[in-house]
Amino acid sequence: MKETNHITGSGVSLSGTPLPLPSLDGKTFYIKTFGCQMNVHDSERMAGLLSEEGARPVSEPGEADIILVNTCTIRDKADQKALSDLGRIRQVRKDGPESVLAVTGCMAQREGEEIFRLVPDVDLILGPSQIRNLIPLLDTVSRDHQRVDGTLWPPPDMTTPPALRPPGITAFVTIQEGCDKSCAYCVVPSTRGAERSRPARDIFQEAEELVSLGYREITLLGQNVNGYGHKGDSSGASFPELLRRLSEISGLHRIRFTTSHPNDMSDELIEVMASSAKVMPHLHLPVQSGSDRILEKMQRGYTLETYRQWVTKVRKNISGVSLTTDLIVGFCTETEEDFRQTMEAVEEFCFDGAFSFIYSPRPSTPAHAWADTPSREVAVERLERLQKLVEKQAEARNGKLVGQEVEILVEKWDEENSMAIGRTPQFQTVRAHVDAPSSPPFPGDLVQVRITQASRTGLRGRLSPNA
Ligand code: 5AD
Ligand code: SF4
């Protein structure tokens, strides 16, 4: 049965009664995705909604009746990429009243109707919280033959739309949406709304279904996953409890999660990561800066010393843990001394990986109006120094793995090269040669691999003979 949508939009009163939804039978759709894993999964959910209505995916925008461009707006570059892609797509889209071009995601939410001015032939916009309204919104566009600003529709309930995932071994599962933190640089609280957790029983049910479909690893998604349960209806579960319960699902080999916030860390989470064989020893814990003055200006809510204490506990208790991070350079007022402290922190914590970015002022964030942002040249030069250090550390760390045996979860079998491709518990990709390809490992198998070669970007190995 279709869920009831408590929404009113463009003259359609939908309250209380199930919608007579249009069938998209025979229609085709194409989705282009920009941005983070949340966005990738949002696209899977929109694909799920469209498929449920009978539409089928195509791989070229020119073949599609419905085109969705799912955008990101975290930095200015993300906006530029989406706008340039939209410029290309509008040239190739089908003609005719049946063709719909929709801009979804964070840029759509932030820009609102401005999108219609920037890309004149867009028919529909909707933000990340509006995904569940996709089908009625498309219906409104086709029936009224007018542009629709879906960001103005009241958000629907938290029911999780069905996702159409690519077949495989690993799958994303949303556990939390939105963000209640107030980092001065970040647009996410305004694009994804207030933090809300999804009921634990729904998450559990989805994970069980995924396992029955052959998935063996799930990645729990949220803006601050380790704050799961603080807001919204989690059915009383905390994040460590959720991990514990998911670990009990038989046939599920691995559980990952991203992103965590230093202020939502707990001893209990460390304890679960240390004790559950299924919760992978990988923590992505953004530090953003090594300078307390900058951390305060960023409104991160912790000092470097607090961050250090968590790193110490995590490394002491979770055997073989890998720790990755996000870093921003060139934030408002950042001096050479602040940046030196960031470099020093990276030296000290010796991260297993780091995403580093130049600060990009975003409209509607507190920092947007602040002065004294280092020049582009200074920021580029700092980013280069930082990335060199991170790469040097990654190369040294990967080098130490040569000769060691690691367990990988096979995600793909490359027949042509007799290679099993998978990841270590710490999330490093390994391409492992198989000597006896007559009985190759299957995707979904956990196998032992001896590492034979390491570079900054990846590892090569050989399947251990007795595996
Ligand atoms: N400019 C640069 N980087 C940003 N991030 C978030 N907002 C901005 C911004 N305005 C980075 C942070 C965050 C990651 C997802 O993106 O490091 O952790
Ligand atoms: Fe993801 Fe943030 Fe980009 Fe939105 S703005 S797609 S939440 S990275």
Coordinates of C-alpha atoms and ligand atoms in Angstrom, one line a residue:
M1 CA 0.0 0.0 0.0
K2 CA 1.2 3.5 -0.8
E3 CA 2.0 5.7 2.2
T4 CA -0.2 8.8 2.9
N5 CA 1.5 12.0 2.1
H6 CA 0.5 14.9 4.4
I7 CA 1.4 17.6 2.0
T8 CA -0.4 20.3 0.0
G9 CA 1.3 21.5 -3.1
S10 CA 0.2 23.4 -6.2
G11 CA -3.5 22.9 -5.5
V12 CA -3.3 19.2 -4.7
S13 CA -4.8 18.4 -1.4
L14 CA -3.3 15.1 -0.4
S15 CA -4.0 15.0 3.3
G16 CA -5.5 11.9 4.8
T17 CA -6.2 9.8 1.7
P18 CA -3.9 7.6 -0.3
L19 CA -2.7 9.3 -3.5
P20 CA -4.0 8.2 -6.8
L21 CA -0.4 8.2 -8.0
P22 CA 0.5 8.3 -11.7
S23 CA 2.1 5.3 -13.2
L24 CA 5.4 6.0 -14.8
D25 CA 5.2 2.7 -16.7
G26 CA 7.3 2.8 -19.9
K27 CA 9.1 6.0 -18.8
T28 CA 12.8 6.2 -18.5
F29 CA 15.0 8.1 -16.0
Y30 CA 18.6 9.2 -15.7
I31 CA 20.3 10.4 -12.5
K32 CA 23.6 12.3 -12.2
T33 CA 25.0 12.5 -8.7
F34 CA 27.5 15.0 -7.2
G35 CA 28.8 15.1 -3.6
C36 CA 29.0 12.8 -0.7
Q37 CA 27.8 9.3 0.1
M38 CA 24.6 10.7 1.5
N39 CA 23.9 12.1 -1.9
V40 CA 24.8 8.8 -3.6
H41 CA 22.3 7.1 -1.4
D42 CA 19.7 9.8 -1.9
S43 CA 20.0 9.1 -5.7
E44 CA 19.5 5.3 -5.0
R45 CA 16.3 6.2 -3.0
M46 CA 15.0 8.4 -5.8
A47 CA 15.8 5.6 -8.3
G48 CA 13.8 3.3 -6.0
L49 CA 10.8 5.6 -6.0
L50 CA 10.8 5.9 -9.8
S51 CA 11.3 2.2 -10.3
E52 CA 8.4 1.5 -8.0
E53 CA 6.2 3.5 -10.3
G54 CA 7.4 1.5 -13.3
A55 CA 10.1 3.8 -14.7
R56 CA 13.4 2.2 -15.7
P57 CA 16.9 3.7 -15.6
V58 CA 19.0 4.6 -18.7
S59 CA 22.6 5.5 -18.9
E60 CA 22.4 8.5 -21.2
P61 CA 20.5 11.7 -20.3
G62 CA 19.4 12.1 -24.0
E63 CA 17.5 8.8 -23.7
A64 CA 15.6 9.8 -20.5
D65 CA 12.1 11.2 -20.0
I66 CA 13.0 12.2 -16.5
I67 CA 16.4 13.7 -15.7
L68 CA 17.5 14.3 -12.1
V69 CA 20.7 16.2 -11.4
N70 CA 21.4 15.5 -7.7
T71 CA 23.7 18.4 -6.6
C72 CA 26.1 19.2 -3.8
T73 CA 26.9 22.7 -2.5
I74 CA 29.5 22.1 0.1
R75 CA 32.1 24.3 -1.7
D76 CA 31.7 26.8 -4.5
K77 CA 33.4 24.2 -6.8
A78 CA 30.6 21.8 -6.3
D79 CA 28.1 24.4 -7.5
Q80 CA 30.2 25.2 -10.5
K81 CA 30.4 21.5 -11.5
A82 CA 26.7 21.0 -11.2
L83 CA 25.9 24.1 -13.2
S84 CA 28.3 23.1 -15.9
D85 CA 26.8 19.6 -16.1
L86 CA 23.3 21.1 -16.3
G87 CA 24.5 23.3 -19.2
R88 CA 25.5 20.1 -21.0
I89 CA 22.4 18.1 -20.1
R90 CA 19.9 20.7 -21.2
Q91 CA 21.5 20.5 -24.7
V92 CA 20.8 16.8 -25.0
R93 CA 17.5 16.4 -23.2
K94 CA 14.5 15.1 -25.1
D95 CA 12.1 17.6 -26.5
G96 CA 8.4 17.6 -25.7
P97 CA 6.0 18.2 -22.9
E98 CA 6.7 14.8 -21.3
S99 CA 10.4 15.5 -20.7
V100 CA 11.3 16.7 -17.1
L101 CA 14.5 18.1 -15.9
A102 CA 14.8 18.3 -12.1
V103 CA 17.6 19.7 -9.9
T104 CA 17.6 17.9 -6.6
G105 CA 19.9 17.9 -3.5
C106 CA 21.8 20.5 -1.6
M107 CA 22.4 23.2 -4.2
A108 CA 18.7 23.1 -5.1
Q109 CA 17.8 23.6 -1.5
R110 CA 20.2 26.4 -1.0
E111 CA 19.5 28.3 -4.2
G112 CA 15.8 27.7 -4.4
E113 CA 14.0 29.5 -7.3
E114 CA 17.3 31.1 -8.3
I115 CA 18.0 27.8 -10.1
F116 CA 15.2 28.6 -12.5
R117 CA 17.0 31.8 -13.4
L118 CA 20.5 30.1 -13.6
V119 CA 19.2 27.2 -15.8
P120 CA 16.1 28.4 -17.5
D121 CA 14.6 25.1 -18.7
V122 CA 14.6 23.4 -15.3
D123 CA 11.1 22.1 -14.5
L124 CA 11.4 21.0 -10.9
I125 CA 13.7 21.6 -7.8
L126 CA 13.6 19.7 -4.6
G127 CA 16.0 19.5 -1.6
P128 CA 17.4 16.4 0.2
S129 CA 14.5 16.4 2.8
Q130 CA 11.9 16.4 -0.1
I131 CA 12.9 13.1 -1.7
R132 CA 9.8 11.3 -0.4
N133 CA 7.8 13.9 -2.4
L134 CA 9.4 13.1 -5.7
I135 CA 6.5 11.3 -7.3
P136 CA 3.7 13.7 -6.4
L137 CA 6.0 16.6 -7.4
L138 CA 6.7 15.0 -10.8
D139 CA 2.9 14.5 -11.1
T140 CA 2.3 18.2 -10.5
V141 CA 4.9 19.2 -13.1
S142 CA 3.3 16.9 -15.8
R143 CA -0.2 17.8 -15.0
D144 CA 0.1 21.6 -14.6
H145 CA 2.9 22.0 -17.2
Q146 CA 4.6 24.5 -15.0
R147 CA 7.8 24.8 -13.0
V148 CA 7.5 23.5 -9.4
D149 CA 9.6 24.6 -6.5
G150 CA 9.5 21.5 -4.3
T151 CA 11.7 23.1 -1.6
L152 CA 8.6 25.1 -0.5
W153 CA 6.5 21.9 0.1
P154 CA 6.3 20.9 3.7
P155 CA 8.7 18.0 4.4
P156 CA 7.0 14.6 4.4
D157 CA 7.3 12.0 7.2
M158 CA 10.5 10.0 7.9
T159 CA 9.4 6.8 6.2
T160 CA 12.4 5.6 4.2
P161 CA 11.8 5.4 0.5
P162 CA 12.8 2.1 -1.1
A163 CA 16.4 2.3 -2.6
L164 CA 17.4 0.9 -6.0
R165 CA 21.0 0.0 -5.3
P166 CA 23.5 -1.4 -7.8
P167 CA 23.9 -5.1 -7.2
G168 CA 27.0 -5.9 -5.1
I169 CA 28.4 -6.7 -1.8
T170 CA 28.4 -3.3 0.0
A171 CA 25.4 -1.0 0.6
F172 CA 24.6 2.3 2.2
V173 CA 22.0 2.5 4.9
T174 CA 20.9 5.9 6.3
I175 CA 20.5 6.0 10.0
Q176 CA 20.3 9.8 10.6
E177 CA 19.4 12.8 8.5
G178 CA 20.2 16.5 9.0
C179 CA 22.7 18.2 11.3
D180 CA 22.2 20.2 14.6
K181 CA 25.9 21.3 14.9
S182 CA 26.7 24.9 14.0
C183 CA 30.1 24.9 12.3
A184 CA 30.6 28.4 11.1
Y185 CA 31.6 27.4 7.6
C186 CA 29.1 24.7 6.8
V187 CA 26.0 24.8 4.7
V188 CA 24.7 21.4 5.6
P189 CA 22.5 22.3 8.5
S190 CA 20.6 24.7 6.2
T191 CA 20.4 22.2 3.2
R192 CA 19.7 19.0 5.1
G193 CA 17.7 20.5 8.0
A194 CA 17.6 19.6 11.7
E195 CA 19.0 16.3 12.9
R196 CA 16.7 13.3 13.1
S197 CA 17.4 9.7 13.7
R198 CA 15.7 6.8 12.0
P199 CA 14.0 4.1 14.1
A200 CA 16.4 1.3 15.0
R201 CA 13.8 -1.3 14.0
D202 CA 13.6 0.1 10.5
I203 CA 17.4 0.1 10.1
F204 CA 17.6 -3.4 11.4
Q205 CA 14.9 -4.6 9.0
E206 CA 16.6 -2.9 6.0
A207 CA 19.9 -4.5 7.0
E208 CA 18.3 -7.9 7.2
E209 CA 16.7 -7.5 3.8
L210 CA 20.1 -6.4 2.3
V211 CA 21.7 -9.6 3.6
S212 CA 19.0 -11.7 2.1
L213 CA 19.7 -10.0 -1.2
G214 CA 23.4 -11.0 -1.0
Y215 CA 25.0 -7.8 0.5
R216 CA 27.6 -8.5 3.1
E217 CA 28.8 -5.1 4.2
I218 CA 26.7 -2.1 5.2
T219 CA 27.9 1.5 5.7
L220 CA 25.7 3.5 8.1
L221 CA 25.3 7.0 6.9
G222 CA 24.6 10.2 8.7
Q223 CA 26.1 13.7 9.2
N224 CA 27.1 12.8 12.8
V225 CA 26.3 9.1 13.0
N226 CA 27.8 8.7 16.5
G227 CA 25.2 11.2 17.7
Y228 CA 22.5 8.7 16.6
G229 CA 19.6 8.6 19.0
H230 CA 20.1 12.1 20.4
K231 CA 17.3 13.5 18.3
G232 CA 14.3 11.9 16.6
D233 CA 12.8 8.5 17.2
S234 CA 15.6 6.0 17.3
S235 CA 13.3 3.6 19.3
G236 CA 15.4 4.3 22.3
A237 CA 18.7 2.9 20.9
S238 CA 22.0 4.7 21.2
F239 CA 24.6 4.4 18.4
P240 CA 26.7 1.7 20.2
E241 CA 23.5 -0.3 20.9
L242 CA 22.5 0.0 17.2
L243 CA 26.0 -1.4 16.2
R244 CA 25.6 -4.2 18.8
R245 CA 22.2 -5.2 17.4
L246 CA 23.3 -5.0 13.8
S247 CA 26.3 -7.2 14.6
E248 CA 23.9 -10.0 15.5
I249 CA 22.6 -10.3 11.9
S250 CA 23.9 -13.6 10.6
G251 CA 25.4 -13.4 7.1
L252 CA 26.3 -9.7 7.6
H253 CA 30.2 -9.7 7.6
R254 CA 31.1 -6.1 8.1
I255 CA 29.6 -2.8 9.4
R256 CA 31.1 0.6 8.7
F257 CA 29.9 4.1 9.5
T258 CA 30.5 7.7 8.5
T259 CA 30.8 10.5 9.6
S260 CA 31.6 10.9 13.3
H261 CA 31.9 14.1 15.3
P262 CA 34.5 14.4 18.0
N263 CA 31.9 15.8 20.4
D264 CA 29.7 12.7 20.0
M265 CA 32.5 10.2 20.8
S266 CA 31.9 7.9 23.8
D267 CA 33.8 5.2 25.6
E268 CA 30.9 2.9 24.8
L269 CA 31.4 3.3 21.1
I270 CA 35.1 2.6 21.5
E271 CA 34.2 -0.5 23.5
V272 CA 31.9 -1.8 20.7
M273 CA 34.5 -1.1 18.0
A274 CA 37.1 -3.0 20.1
S275 CA 34.9 -6.0 20.9
S276 CA 32.7 -6.6 17.8
A277 CA 34.4 -8.6 15.0
K278 CA 31.9 -7.1 12.5
V279 CA 32.3 -3.4 13.3
M280 CA 35.3 -2.5 11.2
P281 CA 38.3 -0.8 12.9
H282 CA 38.1 2.4 10.9
L283 CA 37.0 5.8 12.3
H284 CA 36.6 8.9 10.2
L285 CA 36.9 11.7 12.7
P286 CA 37.2 15.2 11.2
V287 CA 39.5 17.5 13.1
Q288 CA 39.4 20.4 10.6
S289 CA 42.3 22.4 12.1
G290 CA 45.2 22.0 14.6
S291 CA 44.8 25.5 16.0
D292 CA 42.6 26.0 19.0
R293 CA 42.0 29.6 18.0
I294 CA 40.7 28.5 14.5
L295 CA 38.7 25.6 16.0
E296 CA 36.9 28.1 18.2
K297 CA 36.2 30.4 15.3
M298 CA 34.9 27.5 13.4
Q299 CA 32.6 26.8 16.3
R300 CA 33.6 23.1 16.4
G301 CA 33.1 22.9 20.1
Y302 CA 36.3 21.1 21.1
T303 CA 40.0 21.9 21.5
L304 CA 42.9 20.0 20.0
E305 CA 43.6 18.5 23.5
T306 CA 40.1 17.0 23.6
Y307 CA 40.5 15.6 20.1
R308 CA 43.9 14.2 21.2
Q309 CA 42.4 12.4 24.2
W310 CA 39.9 10.6 21.9
V311 CA 42.6 9.6 19.4
T312 CA 44.7 8.2 22.3
K313 CA 41.8 6.2 23.6
V314 CA 40.8 4.9 20.1
R315 CA 44.3 3.8 19.2
K316 CA 44.9 2.2 22.7
N317 CA 41.7 0.2 22.7
I318 CA 40.9 -0.7 19.1
S319 CA 43.5 -3.1 17.7
G320 CA 44.8 -2.1 14.2
V321 CA 42.4 0.9 14.0
S322 CA 42.8 3.3 11.1
L323 CA 41.9 6.9 11.7
T324 CA 41.0 9.3 8.9
T325 CA 40.1 12.9 9.0
D326 CA 39.0 16.1 7.2
L327 CA 41.0 19.3 7.2
I328 CA 40.2 22.9 6.1
V329 CA 43.0 25.4 5.3
G330 CA 42.7 29.1 4.7
F331 CA 39.7 29.6 7.1
C332 CA 39.0 33.3 8.1
T333 CA 42.0 34.8 9.9
E334 CA 44.1 31.7 9.6
T335 CA 47.8 32.8 10.1
E336 CA 50.9 31.0 9.2
E337 CA 51.2 30.1 12.9
D338 CA 47.7 28.5 12.9
F339 CA 48.6 26.5 9.8
R340 CA 51.9 25.4 11.4
Q341 CA 49.8 24.0 14.3
T342 CA 47.6 22.1 11.7
M343 CA 50.8 20.6 10.2
E344 CA 52.1 19.7 13.6
A345 CA 48.8 18.0 14.5
V346 CA 48.9 15.9 11.3
E347 CA 52.5 15.0 12.1
E348 CA 51.4 13.9 15.6
F349 CA 48.3 12.0 14.7
C350 CA 49.8 10.4 11.6
F351 CA 46.3 9.9 10.0
D352 CA 45.7 6.9 7.8
G353 CA 44.1 9.2 5.3
A354 CA 42.9 12.8 5.1
F355 CA 40.6 14.8 2.9
S356 CA 41.9 18.4 2.8
F357 CA 40.1 21.4 1.4
I358 CA 40.5 25.1 0.9
Y359 CA 37.9 27.1 2.8
S360 CA 35.1 28.1 0.5
P361 CA 32.8 30.8 1.9
R362 CA 29.2 29.7 1.6
P363 CA 26.1 32.0 1.5
S364 CA 23.9 31.7 4.6
T365 CA 26.6 30.4 6.9
P366 CA 27.9 32.6 9.8
A367 CA 31.4 32.7 8.4
H368 CA 30.3 34.0 5.0
A369 CA 30.4 37.6 6.2
W370 CA 33.7 37.4 8.1
A371 CA 36.7 39.2 6.9
D372 CA 40.4 38.3 6.8
T373 CA 40.2 35.2 4.7
P374 CA 43.8 34.3 3.5
S375 CA 44.3 35.0 -0.2
R376 CA 43.8 32.1 -2.7
E377 CA 47.5 32.0 -3.4
V378 CA 48.3 31.5 0.3
A379 CA 45.6 28.9 0.7
V380 CA 46.7 26.9 -2.3
E381 CA 50.3 26.9 -1.1
R382 CA 49.2 25.7 2.4
L383 CA 47.0 23.0 0.9
E384 CA 49.9 21.7 -1.2
R385 CA 52.2 21.5 1.9
L386 CA 49.5 19.7 3.8
Q387 CA 48.7 17.2 1.1
K388 CA 52.4 16.4 0.6
L389 CA 52.7 15.6 4.3
V390 CA 49.5 13.4 4.2
E391 CA 50.7 11.6 1.1
K392 CA 54.2 10.9 2.6
Q393 CA 52.5 9.5 5.7
A394 CA 50.2 7.3 3.6
E395 CA 53.1 5.9 1.5
A396 CA 55.1 5.1 4.6
R397 CA 52.2 3.4 6.3
N398 CA 51.2 1.3 3.2
G399 CA 54.8 0.3 2.8
K400 CA 54.8 -1.3 6.2
L401 CA 52.1 -3.7 5.1
V402 CA 54.2 -5.4 2.5
G403 CA 54.8 -9.0 3.5
Q404 CA 51.8 -9.0 5.9
E405 CA 48.7 -11.0 5.7
V406 CA 45.4 -9.2 5.7
E407 CA 41.7 -10.2 5.4
I408 CA 39.7 -8.7 2.5
L409 CA 36.0 -8.9 1.7
V410 CA 36.0 -9.6 -2.0
E411 CA 33.8 -7.1 -3.8
K412 CA 34.7 -7.9 -7.4
W413 CA 36.4 -10.6 -9.5
D414 CA 38.5 -9.3 -12.4
E415 CA 38.4 -12.4 -14.6
E416 CA 40.8 -11.0 -17.3
N417 CA 43.6 -10.4 -14.8
S418 CA 42.7 -13.1 -12.3
M419 CA 42.4 -10.5 -9.5
A420 CA 40.1 -10.4 -6.5
I421 CA 39.4 -6.8 -5.5
G422 CA 38.3 -5.9 -2.0
R423 CA 39.1 -3.9 1.1
T424 CA 40.9 -4.5 4.3
P425 CA 39.1 -3.9 7.6
Q426 CA 40.8 -0.5 7.7
F427 CA 39.2 0.4 4.3
Q428 CA 42.3 0.1 2.0
T429 CA 41.6 -1.3 -1.4
V430 CA 43.6 -4.4 -2.3
R431 CA 44.0 -6.0 -5.8
A432 CA 45.0 -9.6 -5.1
H433 CA 46.3 -12.0 -7.7
V434 CA 44.8 -15.5 -7.6
D435 CA 47.1 -18.3 -8.7
A436 CA 44.5 -21.0 -9.3
P437 CA 41.7 -19.1 -11.1
S438 CA 39.8 -22.4 -11.6
S439 CA 38.4 -21.9 -8.2
P440 CA 38.4 -18.1 -7.8
P441 CA 37.0 -16.5 -4.7
F442 CA 33.4 -15.2 -5.0
P443 CA 32.4 -11.7 -4.3
G444 CA 31.2 -11.7 -0.7
D445 CA 33.9 -14.1 0.5
L446 CA 36.3 -13.1 3.2
V447 CA 39.8 -14.2 2.1
Q448 CA 43.4 -13.9 3.4
V449 CA 45.8 -12.0 1.2
R450 CA 49.5 -11.5 1.5
I451 CA 50.5 -7.9 0.5
T452 CA 53.2 -7.8 -2.1
Q453 CA 53.3 -4.2 -3.3
A454 CA 52.3 -0.9 -1.8
S455 CA 51.9 2.6 -3.2
R456 CA 50.4 5.8 -1.9
T457 CA 47.0 5.0 -3.5
G458 CA 46.6 1.2 -3.1
L459 CA 47.9 -2.2 -2.3
R460 CA 48.6 -5.3 -4.4
G461 CA 48.6 -8.8 -3.0
R462 CA 48.4 -12.5 -3.6
L463 CA 45.7 -14.7 -2.3
S464 CA 47.2 -16.9 0.4
P465 CA 47.4 -20.5 -0.8
N466 CA 45.5 -22.0 2.2
A467 CA 42.7 -19.4 2.0
Ligands
5AD1 N1 34.8 25.0 2.7 C1 35.7 24.0 2.7 N2 35.5 22.8 3.2 C2 34.3 22.6 3.8 N3 33.8 21.5 4.4 C3 32.6 21.7 4.9 N4 32.3 23.0 4.6 C4 33.3 23.6 3.9 C5 33.6 24.8 3.4 N5 32.7 25.8 3.4 C6 34.6 20.2 4.5 C7 34.8 19.8 6.0 C8 33.8 18.7 6.1 C9 33.9 18.1 4.8 C10 32.8 17.2 4.4 O1 33.9 19.2 3.9 O2 36.1 19.4 6.2 O3 34.2 17.8 7.1
SF4_2 FE1 26.7 16.0 1.0 FE2 27.1 18.3 2.2 FE3 27.4 18.2 -0.4 FE4 25.0 18.1 0.7 S1 26.4 19.8 0.8 S2 25.8 16.8 -0.9 S3 25.4 17.0 2.6 S4 28.7 17.1 1.1

